[in-house]
Short mmCIF file of C-alpha atoms and ligand atoms in Angstrom, two decimals:
data_model
loop_
_atom_site.label_atom_id
_atom_site.label_comp_id
_atom_site.label_asym_id
_atom_site.label_seq_id
_atom_site.Cartn_x
_atom_site.Cartn_y
_atom_site.Cartn_z
CA MET A 27 64.61 -56.98 -54.26
CA ALA A 28 66.65 -54.99 -56.73
CA GLY A 29 66.47 -56.02 -60.33
CA LEU A 30 62.94 -57.39 -60.23
CA THR A 31 60.19 -55.63 -62.15
CA PRO A 32 58.13 -53.60 -59.70
CA VAL A 33 54.47 -54.62 -59.62
CA GLY A 34 51.96 -52.13 -58.24
CA ARG A 35 48.21 -52.16 -58.03
CA PHE A 36 45.00 -50.17 -58.04
CA ALA A 37 42.54 -51.74 -55.61
CA PRO A 38 39.42 -49.58 -55.75
CA THR A 39 36.14 -50.38 -54.06
CA PRO A 40 33.47 -49.96 -56.75
CA SER A 41 30.93 -48.30 -54.48
CA GLY A 42 30.83 -44.88 -56.15
CA ARG A 43 32.78 -42.47 -58.31
CA MET A 44 36.40 -41.77 -57.43
CA HIS A 45 36.93 -38.63 -55.39
CA LEU A 46 40.08 -36.54 -55.45
CA GLY A 47 41.74 -38.53 -52.66
CA ASN A 48 41.29 -41.78 -54.61
CA VAL A 49 42.62 -40.14 -57.76
CA PHE A 50 45.67 -38.86 -55.90
CA ALA A 51 46.51 -42.28 -54.40
CA ALA A 52 45.96 -43.99 -57.77
CA LEU A 53 48.16 -41.42 -59.51
CA ILE A 54 51.05 -41.95 -57.08
CA ALA A 55 50.73 -45.75 -57.31
CA TRP A 56 50.86 -45.51 -61.10
CA LEU A 57 53.74 -43.00 -61.18
CA SER A 58 55.88 -45.12 -58.89
CA VAL A 59 55.51 -48.16 -61.10
CA ARG A 60 55.54 -46.51 -64.52
CA SER A 61 58.56 -44.33 -63.72
CA ARG A 62 60.48 -47.61 -63.35
CA ASP A 63 58.90 -49.52 -66.25
CA GLY A 64 56.98 -51.66 -63.82
CA GLU A 65 53.70 -53.46 -64.12
CA MET A 66 50.30 -52.26 -62.92
CA VAL A 67 47.46 -54.54 -61.79
CA LEU A 68 43.80 -53.59 -61.28
CA ARG A 69 41.58 -55.40 -58.77
CA MET A 70 38.01 -54.58 -57.80
CA GLU A 71 37.51 -54.86 -54.04
CA ASP A 72 33.84 -55.74 -54.03
CA LEU A 73 33.55 -57.95 -50.93
CA ASP A 74 30.70 -55.75 -49.75
CA THR A 75 28.23 -56.77 -52.43
CA GLN A 76 25.52 -54.54 -50.94
CA ARG A 77 27.50 -51.36 -51.58
CA THR A 78 29.40 -52.27 -54.75
CA SER A 79 28.26 -52.92 -58.32
CA ALA A 80 29.53 -53.96 -61.74
CA GLU A 81 28.28 -50.59 -63.05
CA PHE A 82 30.57 -48.69 -60.70
CA ALA A 83 33.43 -51.05 -61.63
CA ALA A 84 32.90 -50.20 -65.31
CA ILE A 85 32.85 -46.47 -64.54
CA LEU A 86 36.05 -46.82 -62.49
CA ARG A 87 37.85 -48.44 -65.42
CA ASP A 88 36.64 -45.65 -67.66
CA ASP A 89 37.75 -43.00 -65.16
CA LEU A 90 41.25 -44.54 -64.95
CA HIS A 91 41.39 -44.52 -68.74
CA TRP A 92 40.33 -40.87 -68.86
CA LEU A 93 43.06 -40.01 -66.33
CA GLY A 94 45.65 -41.81 -68.46
CA LEU A 95 46.35 -44.32 -65.67
CA ASP A 96 46.63 -47.57 -67.58
CA TYR A 97 47.19 -51.08 -66.26
CA ASP A 98 48.55 -54.32 -67.68
CA ARG A 99 46.04 -56.78 -66.27
CA GLU A 100 42.94 -57.02 -64.13
CA THR A 101 42.68 -59.84 -61.61
CA PRO A 102 39.28 -61.33 -60.65
CA PRO A 103 37.14 -59.25 -58.30
CA GLN A 104 37.17 -60.32 -54.66
CA SER A 105 33.50 -61.29 -54.70
CA GLN A 106 34.43 -64.20 -56.99
CA ARG A 107 37.36 -65.50 -54.95
CA SER A 108 35.71 -67.04 -51.95
CA ALA A 109 36.90 -70.54 -52.88
CA VAL A 110 40.52 -69.31 -52.97
CA TYR A 111 40.17 -67.56 -49.60
CA ASP A 112 38.74 -70.85 -48.21
CA ILE A 113 42.12 -72.50 -48.86
CA TYR A 114 43.99 -69.88 -46.84
CA PHE A 115 41.36 -69.90 -44.12
CA GLU A 116 41.91 -73.66 -43.84
CA GLN A 117 45.67 -73.09 -43.47
CA LEU A 118 45.02 -70.85 -40.46
CA ALA A 119 42.70 -73.48 -39.02
CA GLN A 120 45.38 -76.16 -39.48
CA LYS A 121 47.83 -74.00 -37.56
CA GLY A 122 45.34 -73.86 -34.67
CA LEU A 123 45.15 -70.08 -34.93
CA LEU A 124 41.40 -69.67 -35.53
CA TYR A 125 38.49 -69.62 -33.14
CA PRO A 126 34.78 -68.87 -33.52
CA CYS A 127 33.50 -65.59 -32.11
CA TYR A 128 29.86 -65.10 -31.16
CA CYS A 129 30.10 -61.53 -29.89
CA THR A 130 27.40 -59.25 -31.25
CA ARG A 131 28.07 -55.86 -32.74
CA SER A 132 26.53 -54.16 -29.72
CA GLN A 133 28.72 -56.17 -27.31
CA LEU A 134 31.81 -55.18 -29.27
CA HIS A 135 30.88 -51.52 -29.33
CA SER A 136 29.55 -51.33 -25.77
CA ALA A 137 30.99 -48.83 -23.33
CA ASP A 138 32.71 -51.70 -21.46
CA ALA A 139 34.72 -52.80 -24.48
CA PRO A 140 38.25 -51.33 -24.60
CA HIS A 141 38.40 -48.55 -27.18
CA LEU A 142 41.38 -46.71 -28.57
CA SER A 143 41.43 -42.93 -28.89
CA ASP A 144 40.39 -43.14 -32.56
CA GLY A 145 37.18 -44.97 -31.62
CA THR A 146 38.26 -48.40 -32.86
CA TYR A 147 38.06 -51.21 -30.34
CA VAL A 148 40.55 -53.77 -29.16
CA TYR A 149 39.02 -57.25 -29.07
CA PRO A 150 39.59 -58.55 -25.54
CA GLY A 151 39.55 -62.24 -26.52
CA THR A 152 36.10 -62.88 -25.04
CA CYS A 153 35.35 -65.98 -27.16
CA ARG A 154 38.89 -67.37 -27.21
CA ARG A 155 38.43 -69.84 -24.39
CA LEU A 156 34.82 -70.94 -24.86
CA THR A 157 34.16 -74.67 -24.41
CA GLU A 158 32.46 -76.71 -27.15
CA THR A 159 29.26 -76.75 -25.06
CA GLU A 160 29.29 -72.99 -24.66
CA ARG A 161 29.84 -72.58 -28.40
CA ALA A 162 26.96 -74.89 -29.28
CA ALA A 163 24.65 -73.02 -26.88
CA PHE A 164 24.78 -69.86 -29.04
CA GLY A 165 22.91 -71.72 -31.77
CA ARG A 166 24.10 -69.43 -34.54
CA LYS A 167 26.93 -69.11 -37.03
CA PRO A 168 30.05 -67.44 -35.64
CA ALA A 169 32.58 -65.05 -37.13
CA TRP A 170 36.14 -66.45 -37.13
CA ARG A 171 39.10 -64.73 -35.55
CA VAL A 172 42.82 -65.32 -35.94
CA ILE A 173 44.91 -65.13 -32.77
CA VAL A 174 47.45 -62.32 -32.99
CA PRO A 175 50.87 -62.50 -31.33
CA ASP A 176 52.08 -60.01 -28.72
CA ARG A 177 54.97 -58.63 -30.75
CA LEU A 178 55.98 -55.52 -32.61
CA TRP A 179 55.59 -55.17 -36.38
CA THR A 180 57.70 -52.58 -38.16
CA VAL A 181 56.71 -50.89 -41.39
CA GLU A 182 59.36 -48.84 -43.20
CA ASP A 183 56.88 -46.78 -45.17
CA LYS A 184 58.18 -44.93 -48.24
CA VAL A 185 56.19 -41.83 -47.29
CA GLN A 186 55.38 -42.05 -43.60
CA GLY A 187 58.75 -43.45 -42.52
CA HIS A 188 59.09 -45.79 -39.55
CA TYR A 189 55.77 -47.10 -38.17
CA GLU A 190 55.36 -49.70 -35.43
CA ALA A 191 52.37 -51.61 -34.16
CA ASN A 192 51.61 -54.46 -31.80
CA LEU A 193 48.40 -56.09 -32.98
CA ALA A 194 47.66 -57.51 -29.52
CA VAL A 195 47.51 -53.94 -28.22
CA ASP A 196 46.10 -52.20 -31.30
CA CYS A 197 43.27 -54.46 -32.39
CA GLY A 198 43.36 -57.82 -30.64
CA ASP A 199 42.50 -61.08 -32.41
CA MET A 200 41.31 -60.17 -35.91
CA VAL A 201 38.15 -61.30 -37.68
CA VAL A 202 39.09 -63.05 -40.92
CA ARG A 203 35.63 -64.35 -41.87
CA ARG A 204 32.33 -62.83 -40.90
CA ALA A 205 29.36 -64.79 -39.55
CA ASP A 206 27.66 -64.54 -42.97
CA GLY A 207 30.67 -66.36 -44.50
CA VAL A 208 32.14 -63.29 -46.23
CA TYR A 209 35.90 -62.94 -45.89
CA VAL A 210 37.22 -59.65 -44.58
CA TYR A 211 39.33 -57.11 -46.40
CA GLN A 212 42.57 -57.96 -44.51
CA LEU A 213 42.59 -61.60 -45.58
CA ALA A 214 41.40 -60.97 -49.15
CA VAL A 215 43.88 -58.17 -49.82
CA THR A 216 46.81 -60.19 -48.42
CA VAL A 217 46.02 -63.19 -50.61
CA ASP A 218 45.21 -61.14 -53.72
CA ASP A 219 48.31 -58.93 -53.56
CA ALA A 220 50.58 -61.95 -53.08
CA GLU A 221 48.96 -64.03 -55.82
CA ALA A 222 49.21 -61.09 -58.25
CA GLY A 223 52.93 -60.74 -57.43
CA VAL A 224 52.48 -57.21 -56.08
CA THR A 225 55.79 -55.82 -54.83
CA GLU A 226 54.58 -52.41 -53.66
CA VAL A 227 51.34 -51.29 -52.05
CA VAL A 228 50.60 -47.59 -52.52
CA ARG A 229 47.36 -46.31 -50.99
CA GLY A 230 45.86 -43.66 -48.71
CA MET A 231 47.32 -42.89 -45.29
CA ASP A 232 44.03 -44.03 -43.69
CA LEU A 233 45.13 -47.63 -44.35
CA LEU A 234 48.55 -47.39 -42.63
CA SER A 235 47.34 -49.38 -39.60
CA SER A 236 46.29 -52.18 -41.98
CA ALA A 237 49.90 -52.75 -43.09
CA PRO A 238 51.01 -54.64 -39.93
CA ARG A 239 47.79 -56.69 -40.02
CA GLN A 240 48.55 -57.71 -43.56
CA MET A 241 52.22 -58.34 -42.75
CA TYR A 242 51.16 -60.77 -40.03
CA LEU A 243 48.92 -62.68 -42.47
CA GLN A 244 51.70 -62.62 -45.10
CA GLU A 245 54.01 -64.24 -42.59
CA LEU A 246 51.47 -66.93 -41.71
CA PHE A 247 50.90 -67.77 -45.38
CA GLY A 248 54.61 -67.66 -46.27
CA PHE A 249 54.26 -64.65 -48.60
CA PRO A 250 56.99 -62.02 -49.02
CA HIS A 251 56.23 -58.57 -47.61
CA PRO A 252 55.63 -55.93 -50.29
CA GLU A 253 56.95 -52.40 -49.86
CA TYR A 254 54.47 -49.93 -48.45
CA ALA A 255 53.78 -46.28 -49.26
CA HIS A 256 50.82 -44.57 -47.58
CA VAL A 257 50.16 -41.28 -49.30
CA PRO A 258 48.77 -38.23 -47.50
CA MET A 259 45.06 -37.59 -47.32
CA LEU A 260 43.60 -34.68 -49.23
CA LEU A 261 41.77 -32.20 -47.04
CA ALA A 262 39.42 -29.37 -47.85
CA PRO A 263 40.66 -25.92 -46.68
CA ASP A 264 38.52 -26.28 -43.52
CA GLY A 265 40.36 -29.53 -42.65
CA ARG A 266 37.52 -31.85 -43.67
CA ARG A 267 38.61 -35.03 -45.39
CA LEU A 268 37.54 -35.26 -49.01
CA SER A 269 35.44 -38.35 -49.22
CA LYS A 270 33.00 -40.14 -51.47
CA ARG A 271 30.25 -38.22 -49.73
CA ASP A 272 31.49 -35.00 -51.33
CA ARG A 273 29.47 -35.67 -54.45
CA ASP A 274 30.40 -32.34 -55.93
CA LEU A 275 34.06 -33.38 -55.97
CA ASP A 276 33.77 -36.79 -57.55
CA LEU A 277 35.04 -37.54 -61.03
CA GLY A 278 31.53 -37.45 -62.46
CA VAL A 279 31.41 -33.72 -61.87
CA LEU A 280 35.10 -33.02 -62.41
CA ARG A 281 35.23 -34.78 -65.79
CA SER A 282 32.59 -32.49 -67.18
CA ARG A 283 34.42 -29.37 -66.02
CA VAL A 284 38.19 -29.91 -66.35
CA SER A 285 40.68 -31.78 -68.51
CA PRO A 286 42.62 -34.75 -67.07
CA GLU A 287 45.81 -32.68 -67.45
CA THR A 288 44.37 -29.83 -65.36
CA LEU A 289 43.27 -32.26 -62.67
CA ILE A 290 46.61 -34.09 -62.59
CA GLY A 291 48.53 -30.81 -62.70
CA THR A 292 46.58 -29.52 -59.70
CA LEU A 293 47.09 -32.71 -57.69
CA ALA A 294 50.77 -32.94 -58.60
CA TYR A 295 51.41 -29.35 -57.50
CA ALA A 296 49.43 -29.78 -54.27
CA GLY A 297 51.41 -32.95 -53.51
CA GLY A 298 54.79 -31.31 -54.07
CA LEU A 299 55.58 -33.20 -57.28
CA THR A 300 55.84 -30.09 -59.48
CA ASP A 301 56.95 -26.50 -58.89
CA GLN A 302 54.14 -24.95 -60.89
CA LYS A 303 50.43 -25.53 -61.14
CA THR A 304 50.33 -26.20 -64.86
CA PRO A 305 48.39 -28.88 -66.74
CA ILE A 306 50.39 -32.05 -67.22
CA SER A 307 49.61 -35.61 -68.31
CA ALA A 308 50.29 -38.62 -66.10
CA LYS A 309 52.83 -39.82 -68.63
CA GLU A 310 54.79 -36.54 -68.60
CA LEU A 311 54.72 -36.54 -64.80
CA ALA A 312 56.12 -40.09 -64.68
CA ALA A 313 59.31 -38.84 -66.35
CA GLU A 314 60.05 -36.57 -63.36
CA PHE A 315 58.56 -38.59 -60.50
CA SER A 316 60.52 -39.14 -57.32
CA TRP A 317 59.30 -40.23 -53.88
CA ASP A 318 61.48 -37.55 -52.29
CA LYS A 319 59.32 -34.78 -53.73
CA LEU A 320 56.03 -36.08 -52.33
CA LYS A 321 54.73 -34.28 -49.23
CA CYS A 322 54.20 -36.53 -46.24
CA GLY A 323 51.72 -34.43 -44.22
CA SER A 324 48.07 -33.79 -45.07
CA ILE A 325 47.52 -31.94 -48.34
CA PHE A 326 45.05 -29.08 -48.38
CA LEU A 327 43.24 -28.58 -51.64
CA ASP A 328 40.52 -26.13 -52.49
CA ALA A 329 38.78 -28.25 -55.09
CA GLY A 330 36.37 -25.40 -55.78
CA GLN A 331 39.24 -23.67 -57.58
CA LEU A 332 39.23 -26.47 -60.11
CA LEU A 333 35.65 -25.91 -61.18
N1 LIG B 16 39.74 -50.96 -51.55
C1 LIG B 16 40.33 -49.99 -50.70
C2 LIG B 16 39.74 -48.62 -51.01
O1 LIG B 16 39.15 -48.43 -52.06
C3 LIG B 16 41.82 -49.91 -50.86
C4 LIG B 16 42.49 -51.07 -50.24
C5 LIG B 16 43.98 -51.13 -50.45
O2 LIG B 16 44.53 -50.37 -51.24
O3 LIG B 16 44.60 -52.00 -49.80
O4 LIG B 16 39.86 -47.74 -50.18
#
């Protein structure tokens, strides 16, 4: 939609310090928006209240500030939006697209369940045709699944290019609310992005398969589809993915050893955004940002060199 102000977002999970991969994805999301005078929204994805905390959320805000990645507004954290998600859940129920699922974790992960090569399973629809009597006999609260159509979804990703998925083949009917009443990421993120007016979703490549799931929910709720850009993962020289578990690479350690400009300069060079590995601020980088420069394959980074 040419002419409209682009709206991007940071959607971190406050379960620990940012690692380099998170910083890279946040940097690209910010550059895309700020290079076009767009608006940036921050949202804490704290649905998993066991793993997340207000302390980590506060540290995340401070880390973004230190990096020079500012935002215009922060929308309420997901843990406080259950009543809003209820409304959308009810819409799915009204459409006759929901059914209760009583399958246990071990049933879902059993050797008999169909699994894809990446280890994720395809829900075979076990609970879809249960009778009321059969449902009552379980005597416990169910999760709720939305029926997915057997059709192809196409994502024209700004980094990964053309990506197709058929949810019926790739994941089967999707859980939208867990048995403990907590809404799942796919529903929350779809509602939150749309309500915040987000026009582009920039995040790590590991979430590419979520895009068609969210597009399906967008269609059901009558929301426009945002643009998608799934940025490459950062890998250690041995091919290991940099993750939150690499404590030595999180921002807590990095902030005490390097300047934000050195960190951003290193990431920008590794990602193909600059020709030289020189310190640079996020703001300076925004002036020369272009999607064409960004590498699309995995990015190898020897973070030890930074320290
Ligand atoms: N909260 C997710 C994360 O921290 C990101 C979800 C998204 O960007 O859609 O990995």
